Amino acid sequence: MKFTVGVAMTPLDQLAGLARTAEECGFSSIALPDSLFYMEKQTADYPYTPDGSRMWTADTPWADPLIAAAAMGAATSTIEFYTQVLKLGSRNPVLLARQVGSVANLIGNRFGLGVGIGWAPEEFEWCGAPYARRGKRVDEMIDVLKLILGGGMVEHHGEFFDFDRMQMSPAPSRPVPIYVGGHTDVALRRAARVGDGWTSAMIKFDDLVQVIGRLRELRAEYGRADEPYEIQTVCIDRFGASGYAELADAGVTDIIVVPWIFDGHGFDSPLEAKQESLRAFADRFIQGKAGV
């Protein structure tokens, strides 16, 4: 079982210090969130709260996750980073391929790309991307990303994106894993068909078990049942040794945790308090690497 530290809504000047401490304590990865901007008026419900409201305010700190990965990667040597999740629909896949390839090369292939479509119409429209047919567009974007990041001279002529033969160098020396988010059936199909894993938003255990079962069915349907596959989750009702054992038995490979929240520290708590929470969590749950 792997443990990943979630750093959503963390002050930006704490990110490098948290990454170094998480690495010292034996955490596997850092999960990096994505939020482009805070629109004063939202026209769609946020899908992961009961009332559709956002869990953050206009003043909540966010960094571009690719830039954050590069900065935190420069401060560490072994811990990995992945976006959880990058809102793909509002971006251009050719430009994004350059950014992803750069990060992967600069931090020694310690980067994974977790992707979702994005939930807010404003993020699409204000960035010049169409909100209509966003699912089909994101499917093609993933194809484009894989094509370009695979290296060599490539071309693509699709419904949404079209370019003649070109090459971005250097390509990553090994494939950048793509983890697909989303809880709907169409999202799970996408994750099973093209993803190297599935990554959850906040989810309850019983719902998670159903999702994992559905992913197994779909991966078999797509002929991918025997391929390595990550299940990354933010489970909101299973904690502690027994809870983490349940998650592992259910098929989770990577549990995303925010240890300082367990200790009653808020997102804006001092760095030192968060570092102590990381060490205490490692002492209890990361055997063989705790107490560093």
GROMACS .gro file of C-alpha atoms in nm:
model
  292
    1MET     CA    1   0.000   0.000   0.000
    2LYS     CA    2   0.123   0.346  -0.093
    3PHE     CA    3   0.040   0.668   0.088
    4THR     CA    4   0.026   1.002  -0.093
    5VAL     CA    5   0.008   1.345   0.068
    6GLY     CA    6  -0.262   1.577  -0.060
    7VAL     CA    7  -0.161   1.943  -0.054
    8ALA     CA    8  -0.475   2.118  -0.176
    9MET     CA    9  -0.525   2.472  -0.043
   10THR     CA   10  -0.178   2.479   0.117
   11PRO     CA   11   0.014   2.810   0.131
   12LEU     CA   12   0.259   2.807  -0.157
   13ASP     CA   13   0.564   2.883   0.054
   14GLN     CA   14   0.508   2.554   0.242
   15LEU     CA   15   0.507   2.322  -0.060
   16ALA     CA   16   0.881   2.255  -0.088
   17GLY     CA   17   0.918   2.194   0.285
   18LEU     CA   18   0.624   1.955   0.292
   19ALA     CA   19   0.764   1.765  -0.007
   20ARG     CA   20   1.103   1.722   0.160
   21THR     CA   21   0.947   1.599   0.484
   22ALA     CA   22   0.708   1.364   0.305
   23GLU     CA   23   1.002   1.216   0.116
   24GLU     CA   24   1.201   1.168   0.437
   25CYS     CA   25   0.904   0.993   0.599
   26GLY     CA   26   0.852   0.744   0.317
   27PHE     CA   27   0.540   0.878   0.152
   28SER     CA   28   0.512   0.766  -0.209
   29SER     CA   29   0.385   1.080  -0.376
   30ILE     CA   30   0.244   1.429  -0.352
   31ALA     CA   31  -0.102   1.483  -0.504
   32LEU     CA   32  -0.127   1.826  -0.662
   33PRO     CA   33  -0.468   1.992  -0.711
   34ASP     CA   34  -0.578   2.220  -0.992
   35SER     CA   35  -0.796   2.529  -0.984
   36LEU     CA   36  -0.761   2.794  -1.252
   37PHE     CA   37  -0.946   3.080  -1.087
   38TYR     CA   38  -1.235   3.162  -0.855
   39MET     CA   39  -1.535   3.298  -1.043
   40GLU     CA   40  -1.751   3.523  -0.831
   41LYS     CA   41  -2.069   3.362  -0.960
   42GLN     CA   42  -2.073   2.992  -1.046
   43THR     CA   43  -2.323   2.870  -1.304
   44ALA     CA   44  -2.279   2.498  -1.229
   45ASP     CA   45  -2.275   2.302  -0.906
   46TYR     CA   46  -1.947   2.171  -0.774
   47PRO     CA   47  -2.006   1.794  -0.803
   48TYR     CA   48  -1.837   1.675  -0.483
   49THR     CA   49  -2.025   1.860  -0.209
   50PRO     CA   50  -2.385   1.791  -0.103
   51ASP     CA   51  -2.509   2.140  -0.187
   52GLY     CA   52  -2.287   2.208  -0.490
   53SER     CA   53  -2.090   2.483  -0.319
   54ARG     CA   54  -1.714   2.516  -0.335
   55MET     CA   55  -1.496   2.427  -0.037
   56TRP     CA   56  -1.263   2.722  -0.093
   57THR     CA   57  -1.284   3.099  -0.128
   58ALA     CA   58  -1.148   3.362  -0.362
   59ASP     CA   59  -0.841   3.397  -0.140
   60THR     CA   60  -0.755   3.026  -0.115
   61PRO     CA   61  -0.401   2.969  -0.251
   62TRP     CA   62  -0.347   2.755  -0.561
   63ALA     CA   63  -0.039   2.699  -0.776
   64ASP     CA   64  -0.038   2.566  -1.127
   65PRO     CA   65   0.027   2.197  -1.054
   66LEU     CA   66   0.288   2.152  -1.326
   67ILE     CA   67   0.491   2.445  -1.196
   68ALA     CA   68   0.444   2.320  -0.841
   69ALA     CA   69   0.568   1.974  -0.942
   70ALA     CA   70   0.881   2.124  -1.097
   71ALA     CA   71   0.951   2.337  -0.788
   72MET     CA   72   0.889   2.054  -0.541
   73GLY     CA   73   1.077   1.810  -0.759
   74ALA     CA   74   1.381   2.037  -0.751
   75ALA     CA   75   1.371   2.027  -0.370
   76THR     CA   76   1.355   1.645  -0.353
   77SER     CA   77   1.512   1.341  -0.516
   78THR     CA   78   1.285   1.035  -0.491
   79ILE     CA   79   0.926   1.125  -0.407
   80GLU     CA   80   0.684   1.134  -0.700
   81PHE     CA   81   0.418   1.384  -0.797
   82TYR     CA   82   0.089   1.361  -0.980
   83THR     CA   83  -0.193   1.599  -1.059
   84GLN     CA   84  -0.515   1.512  -0.880
   85VAL     CA   85  -0.662   1.615  -1.112
   86LEU     CA   86  -0.565   1.855  -1.388
   87LYS     CA   87  -0.872   2.006  -1.554
   88LEU     CA   88  -0.794   1.896  -1.904
   89GLY     CA   89  -1.091   2.037  -2.091
   90SER     CA   90  -0.990   2.403  -2.063
   91ARG     CA   91  -0.636   2.345  -2.192
   92ASN     CA   92  -0.467   2.295  -2.530
   93PRO     CA   93  -0.313   1.946  -2.555
   94VAL     CA   94  -0.017   2.049  -2.772
   95LEU     CA   95   0.095   2.317  -2.529
   96LEU     CA   96   0.021   2.086  -2.237
   97ALA     CA   97   0.236   1.812  -2.391
   98ARG     CA   98   0.531   2.051  -2.390
   99GLN     CA   99   0.471   2.134  -2.022
  100VAL     CA  100   0.425   1.773  -1.914
  101GLY     CA  101   0.731   1.659  -2.105
  102SER     CA  102   0.939   1.937  -1.954
  103VAL     CA  103   0.836   1.852  -1.598
  104ALA     CA  104   0.894   1.479  -1.649
  105ASN     CA  105   1.242   1.541  -1.783
  106LEU     CA  106   1.340   1.802  -1.525
  107ILE     CA  107   1.248   1.590  -1.222
  108GLY     CA  108   1.364   1.252  -1.347
  109ASN     CA  109   1.040   1.085  -1.454
  110ARG     CA  110   0.877   1.138  -1.114
  111PHE     CA  111   0.558   1.284  -1.259
  112GLY     CA  112   0.216   1.138  -1.334
  113LEU     CA  113  -0.069   1.317  -1.505
  114GLY     CA  114  -0.405   1.281  -1.335
  115VAL     CA  115  -0.676   1.426  -1.556
  116GLY     CA  116  -1.042   1.516  -1.540
  117ILE     CA  117  -1.269   1.708  -1.772
  118GLY     CA  118  -1.344   2.000  -1.542
  119TRP     CA  119  -1.680   2.098  -1.396
  120ALA     CA  120  -1.716   2.474  -1.446
  121PRO     CA  121  -1.834   2.622  -1.777
  122GLU     CA  122  -1.645   2.942  -1.698
  123GLU     CA  123  -1.311   2.761  -1.694
  124PHE     CA  124  -1.370   2.641  -2.048
  125GLU     CA  125  -1.521   2.954  -2.196
  126TRP     CA  126  -1.288   3.208  -2.036
  127CYS     CA  127  -0.986   3.006  -2.151
  128GLY     CA  128  -1.114   2.987  -2.508
  129ALA     CA  129  -1.225   2.623  -2.505
  130PRO     CA  130  -1.577   2.503  -2.592
  131TYR     CA  131  -1.786   2.358  -2.311
  132ALA     CA  132  -2.006   2.165  -2.553
  133ARG     CA  133  -1.891   1.811  -2.638
  134ARG     CA  134  -1.621   1.839  -2.376
  135GLY     CA  135  -1.607   1.464  -2.310
  136LYS     CA  136  -1.532   1.376  -2.672
  137ARG     CA  137  -1.282   1.658  -2.689
  138VAL     CA  138  -1.099   1.533  -2.377
  139ASP     CA  139  -1.084   1.182  -2.523
  140GLU     CA  140  -0.901   1.322  -2.824
  141MET     CA  141  -0.679   1.536  -2.601
  142ILE     CA  142  -0.557   1.225  -2.420
  143ASP     CA  143  -0.475   1.067  -2.756
  144VAL     CA  144  -0.278   1.377  -2.856
  145LEU     CA  145  -0.086   1.386  -2.529
  146LYS     CA  146   0.014   1.022  -2.553
  147LEU     CA  147   0.115   1.064  -2.916
  148ILE     CA  148   0.341   1.366  -2.861
  149LEU     CA  149   0.489   1.244  -2.532
  150GLY     CA  150   0.576   0.913  -2.697
  151GLY     CA  151   0.850   1.095  -2.890
  152GLY     CA  152   0.955   1.109  -3.250
  153MET     CA  153   0.797   1.280  -3.550
  154VAL     CA  154   0.418   1.259  -3.519
  155GLU     CA  155   0.105   1.400  -3.676
  156HIS     CA  156  -0.262   1.406  -3.581
  157HIS     CA  157  -0.573   1.477  -3.782
  158GLY     CA  158  -0.878   1.455  -3.559
  159GLU     CA  159  -1.215   1.613  -3.508
  160PHE     CA  160  -1.096   1.877  -3.262
  161PHE     CA  161  -0.718   1.900  -3.316
  162ASP     CA  162  -0.517   1.888  -3.635
  163PHE     CA  163  -0.144   1.917  -3.696
  164ASP     CA  164   0.111   1.792  -3.949
  165ARG     CA  165   0.436   1.614  -3.869
  166MET     CA  166   0.626   1.766  -3.579
  167GLN     CA  167   0.840   1.658  -3.285
  168MET     CA  168   0.892   1.780  -2.929
  169SER     CA  169   1.232   1.702  -2.781
  170PRO     CA  170   1.337   1.562  -2.553
  171ALA     CA  171   1.054   1.319  -2.500
  172PRO     CA  172   1.032   1.165  -2.153
  173SER     CA  173   1.261   0.863  -2.131
  174ARG     CA  174   0.969   0.654  -2.005
  175PRO     CA  175   0.593   0.697  -2.050
  176VAL     CA  176   0.420   0.950  -1.828
  177PRO     CA  177   0.138   0.760  -1.655
  178ILE     CA  178  -0.209   0.902  -1.705
  179TYR     CA  179  -0.460   0.862  -1.424
  180VAL     CA  180  -0.821   0.939  -1.512
  181GLY     CA  181  -1.063   1.091  -1.263
  182GLY     CA  182  -1.441   1.102  -1.246
  183HIS     CA  183  -1.716   0.896  -1.085
  184THR     CA  184  -1.969   0.872  -1.369
  185ASP     CA  185  -1.991   0.563  -1.585
  186VAL     CA  186  -1.855   0.745  -1.890
  187ALA     CA  187  -1.557   0.861  -1.681
  188LEU     CA  188  -1.497   0.507  -1.555
  189ARG     CA  189  -1.507   0.382  -1.914
  190ARG     CA  190  -1.246   0.639  -2.007
  191ALA     CA  191  -1.030   0.538  -1.712
  192ALA     CA  192  -1.057   0.169  -1.799
  193ARG     CA  193  -0.994   0.224  -2.170
  194VAL     CA  194  -0.699   0.465  -2.174
  195GLY     CA  195  -0.583   0.522  -1.816
  196ASP     CA  196  -0.292   0.376  -1.624
  197GLY     CA  197  -0.515   0.411  -1.321
  198TRP     CA  198  -0.823   0.576  -1.178
  199THR     CA  199  -0.813   0.857  -0.922
  200SER     CA  200  -1.106   0.955  -0.702
  201ALA     CA  201  -1.248   1.269  -0.557
  202MET     CA  202  -1.388   1.243  -0.205
  203ILE     CA  203  -1.577   0.916  -0.186
  204LYS     CA  204  -1.735   0.684   0.071
  205PHE     CA  205  -1.612   0.328   0.107
  206ASP     CA  206  -1.927   0.153  -0.014
  207ASP     CA  207  -1.935   0.369  -0.327
  208LEU     CA  208  -1.565   0.308  -0.379
  209VAL     CA  209  -1.613  -0.069  -0.371
  210GLN     CA  210  -1.877  -0.039  -0.642
  211VAL     CA  211  -1.649   0.178  -0.855
  212ILE     CA  212  -1.357  -0.065  -0.825
  213GLY     CA  213  -1.583  -0.353  -0.925
  214ARG     CA  214  -1.708  -0.160  -1.226
  215LEU     CA  215  -1.353  -0.074  -1.329
  216ARG     CA  216  -1.261  -0.442  -1.320
  217GLU     CA  217  -1.555  -0.524  -1.546
  218LEU     CA  218  -1.465  -0.249  -1.790
  219ARG     CA  219  -1.095  -0.331  -1.799
  220ALA     CA  220  -1.183  -0.690  -1.883
  221GLU     CA  221  -1.418  -0.562  -2.152
  222TYR     CA  222  -1.133  -0.359  -2.304
  223GLY     CA  223  -0.884  -0.646  -2.277
  224ARG     CA  224  -0.677  -0.475  -2.009
  225ALA     CA  225  -0.753  -0.687  -1.704
  226ASP     CA  226  -0.396  -0.815  -1.666
  227GLU     CA  227  -0.220  -0.478  -1.703
  228PRO     CA  228  -0.083  -0.292  -1.399
  229TYR     CA  229  -0.338  -0.041  -1.274
  230GLU     CA  230  -0.344   0.218  -0.996
  231ILE     CA  231  -0.644   0.291  -0.776
  232GLN     CA  232  -0.583   0.624  -0.600
  233THR     CA  233  -0.847   0.733  -0.354
  234VAL     CA  234  -0.959   0.997  -0.108
  235CYS     CA  235  -1.188   0.785   0.109
  236ILE     CA  236  -1.381   0.990   0.364
  237ASP     CA  237  -1.504   0.715   0.597
  238ARG     CA  238  -1.215   0.471   0.641
  239PHE     CA  239  -0.917   0.569   0.854
  240GLY     CA  240  -0.654   0.414   1.078
  241ALA     CA  241  -0.490   0.075   1.045
  242SER     CA  242  -0.816  -0.117   1.011
  243GLY     CA  243  -0.961   0.131   0.765
  244TYR     CA  244  -0.651   0.133   0.547
  245ALA     CA  245  -0.648  -0.249   0.552
  246GLU     CA  246  -1.007  -0.246   0.427
  247LEU     CA  247  -0.910  -0.013   0.146
  248ALA     CA  248  -0.618  -0.236   0.047
  249ASP     CA  249  -0.840  -0.545   0.050
  250ALA     CA  250  -1.088  -0.363  -0.173
  251GLY     CA  251  -0.817  -0.303  -0.433
  252VAL     CA  252  -0.689   0.044  -0.351
  253THR     CA  253  -0.318   0.083  -0.430
  254ASP     CA  254  -0.265   0.443  -0.317
  255ILE     CA  255  -0.439   0.622  -0.028
  256ILE     CA  256  -0.434   1.001  -0.043
  257VAL     CA  257  -0.419   1.154   0.304
  258VAL     CA  258  -0.382   1.495   0.467
  259PRO     CA  259  -0.227   1.401   0.803
  260TRP     CA  260  -0.242   1.748   0.962
  261ILE     CA  261  -0.620   1.755   0.923
  262PHE     CA  262  -0.637   1.437   1.135
  263ASP     CA  263  -0.448   1.628   1.406
  264GLY     CA  264  -0.682   1.925   1.400
  265HIS     CA  265  -0.456   2.157   1.202
  266GLY     CA  266  -0.615   2.367   0.929
  267PHE     CA  267  -0.488   2.422   0.577
  268ASP     CA  268  -0.323   2.748   0.684
  269SER     CA  269  -0.151   2.601   0.990
  270PRO     CA  270   0.225   2.655   1.032
  271LEU     CA  271   0.460   2.439   0.828
  272GLU     CA  272   0.619   2.292   1.141
  273ALA     CA  273   0.285   2.158   1.268
  274LYS     CA  274   0.216   1.991   0.935
  275GLN     CA  275   0.563   1.839   0.925
  276GLU     CA  276   0.511   1.693   1.271
  277SER     CA  277   0.182   1.541   1.153
  278LEU     CA  278   0.359   1.382   0.857
  279ARG     CA  279   0.617   1.227   1.089
  280ALA     CA  280   0.353   1.100   1.332
  281PHE     CA  281   0.150   0.945   1.050
  282ALA     CA  282   0.460   0.777   0.913
  283ASP     CA  283   0.544   0.640   1.257
  284ARG     CA  284   0.205   0.471   1.272
  285PHE     CA  285   0.135   0.358   0.918
  286ILE     CA  286   0.446   0.355   0.697
  287GLN     CA  287   0.636   0.058   0.831
  288GLY     CA  288   1.011   0.047   0.790
  289LYS     CA  289   1.030   0.412   0.691
  290ALA     CA  290   0.878   0.582   0.991
  291GLY     CA  291   1.043   0.816   1.232
  292VAL     CA  292   1.296   0.954   0.986
   0.00000   0.00000   0.00000
